[in-house]
Amino acid sequence: EVQLVESGGGLVQAGGSLRLSCTASGFPFDDHAIGWFRQAPGKEREGVSCISNSDQVTFYTHSVKGRFTISFDNAKNTVHLQMNNLRSEDTAVYYCAAPVGCGRSVGGLITTGGYWGQGTQVTVAS
């Protein structure tokens, strides 16, 4: 059974940092692209970032460029999303998904009907 488990969410003041983690079981991350999405109350789901270890590709949506960094920990089959200088508009439930389409060839980040985690809440207080 494939499971994606997110962790690392929480409440932080604006300007603060959080590191989200997505750990997979039953699914080898190093062979696929992994994506982070978020959904704020009353808003549509938004693709935030993705990484393809095999293609050496990363993508960030415009609003998080320069503040968020996505990375692999192959030994732990985990993808991290380091989020710095957080803003109130970053408040959302963050989900990881795999596999995803990632990079310029797909216009950034797209879902492929794969697996999703349960989500982790990020709340940024202004």
C-alpha positions as a Python dict, from the first residue, in 0.01 Angstrom:
ca = {
    (1, 'E'): (0, 0, 0),
    (2, 'V'): (131, 342, -95),
    (3, 'Q'): (121, 612, 169),
    (4, 'L'): (236, 972, 160),
    (5, 'V'): (258, 1138, 499),
    (6, 'E'): (310, 1511, 544),
    (7, 'S'): (445, 1668, 858),
    (8, 'G'): (590, 1994, 980),
    (9, 'G'): (293, 2225, 959),
    (10, 'G'): (196, 2458, 1238),
    (11, 'L'): (136, 2814, 1348),
    (12, 'V'): (407, 3070, 1282),
    (13, 'Q'): (435, 3447, 1284),
    (14, 'A'): (474, 3632, 957),
    (15, 'G'): (837, 3633, 856),
    (16, 'G'): (899, 3300, 1024),
    (17, 'S'): (992, 2962, 879),
    (18, 'L'): (861, 2609, 863),
    (19, 'R'): (990, 2295, 700),
    (20, 'L'): (735, 2055, 562),
    (21, 'S'): (823, 1693, 497),
    (22, 'C'): (655, 1433, 280),
    (23, 'T'): (760, 1075, 344),
    (24, 'A'): (652, 792, 123),
    (25, 'S'): (613, 424, 184),
    (26, 'G'): (561, 181, -101),
    (27, 'F'): (658, 444, -359),
    (28, 'P'): (1016, 522, -465),
    (29, 'F'): (1051, 899, -478),
    (30, 'D'): (1379, 896, -666),
    (31, 'D'): (1213, 764, -981),
    (32, 'H'): (935, 1022, -995),
    (33, 'A'): (851, 1388, -965),
    (34, 'I'): (695, 1495, -636),
    (35, 'G'): (480, 1801, -589),
    (36, 'W'): (349, 2025, -313),
    (37, 'F'): (5, 2181, -343),
    (38, 'R'): (-191, 2400, -108),
    (39, 'Q'): (-550, 2496, -59),
    (40, 'A'): (-668, 2792, 142),
    (41, 'P'): (-1028, 2823, 266),
    (42, 'G'): (-1257, 2928, -14),
    (43, 'K'): (-985, 2904, -276),
    (44, 'E'): (-890, 2653, -540),
    (45, 'R'): (-601, 2417, -493),
    (46, 'E'): (-274, 2570, -608),
    (47, 'G'): (46, 2404, -721),
    (48, 'V'): (332, 2535, -510),
    (49, 'S'): (648, 2348, -600),
    (50, 'C'): (778, 2026, -744),
    (51, 'I'): (1100, 1835, -789),
    (52, 'S'): (1219, 1563, -1017),
    (53, 'N'): (1536, 1405, -894),
    (54, 'S'): (1589, 1202, -1209),
    (55, 'D'): (1544, 1504, -1439),
    (56, 'Q'): (1715, 1750, -1204),
    (57, 'V'): (1414, 1980, -1234),
    (58, 'T'): (1248, 2203, -980),
    (59, 'F'): (956, 2441, -1013),
    (60, 'Y'): (815, 2712, -787),
    (61, 'T'): (499, 2908, -834),
    (62, 'H'): (572, 3278, -867),
    (63, 'S'): (446, 3380, -524),
    (64, 'V'): (694, 3154, -340),
    (65, 'K'): (1005, 3197, -552),
    (66, 'G'): (1300, 3302, -343),
    (67, 'R'): (1125, 3204, -20),
    (68, 'F'): (1057, 2830, -55),
    (69, 'T'): (1308, 2556, -135),
    (70, 'I'): (1221, 2199, -227),
    (71, 'S'): (1468, 1917, -180),
    (72, 'F'): (1506, 1540, -172),
    (73, 'D'): (1633, 1322, 107),
    (74, 'N'): (1681, 1003, -88),
    (75, 'A'): (1797, 803, 209),
    (76, 'K'): (1467, 869, 383),
    (77, 'N'): (1246, 870, 71),
    (78, 'T'): (1136, 1213, 180),
    (79, 'V'): (1081, 1547, 10),
    (80, 'H'): (1117, 1865, 214),
    (81, 'L'): (969, 2206, 151),
    (82, 'Q'): (1162, 2472, 339),
    (83, 'M'): (943, 2778, 372),
    (84, 'N'): (1105, 3103, 479),
    (85, 'N'): (974, 3455, 519),
    (86, 'L'): (621, 3324, 548),
    (87, 'R'): (330, 3553, 476),
    (88, 'S'): (-33, 3543, 585),
    (89, 'E'): (-128, 3452, 229),
    (90, 'D'): (72, 3128, 266),
    (91, 'T'): (-188, 3005, 515),
    (92, 'A'): (-338, 2685, 374),
    (93, 'V'): (-346, 2310, 400),
    (94, 'Y'): (-39, 2178, 222),
    (95, 'Y'): (-48, 1846, 43),
    (96, 'C'): (218, 1642, -126),
    (97, 'A'): (140, 1434, -432),
    (98, 'A'): (322, 1180, -643),
    (99, 'P'): (384, 1128, -919),
    (100, 'V'): (328, 1468, -1077),
    (101, 'G'): (427, 1640, -1395),
    (102, 'C'): (702, 1888, -1317),
    (103, 'G'): (892, 2141, -1520),
    (104, 'R'): (867, 2354, -1831),
    (105, 'S'): (748, 2068, -2048),
    (106, 'V'): (421, 2061, -1852),
    (107, 'G'): (400, 2431, -1780),
    (108, 'G'): (514, 2402, -1422),
    (109, 'L'): (328, 2153, -1206),
    (110, 'I'): (37, 1927, -1290),
    (111, 'T'): (-134, 1637, -1121),
    (112, 'T'): (-138, 1296, -1284),
    (113, 'G'): (-401, 1118, -1078),
    (114, 'G'): (-144, 968, -845),
    (115, 'Y'): (-116, 951, -471),
    (116, 'W'): (-187, 1226, -215),
    (117, 'G'): (-106, 1278, 146),
    (118, 'Q'): (-360, 1379, 408),
    (119, 'G'): (-235, 1735, 428),
    (120, 'T'): (-74, 1949, 696),
    (121, 'Q'): (-205, 2285, 812),
    (122, 'V'): (16, 2590, 785),
    (123, 'T'): (-111, 2903, 957),
    (124, 'V'): (80, 3227, 934),
    (125, 'A'): (-26, 3494, 1180),
    (126, 'S'): (19, 3852, 1071),
}
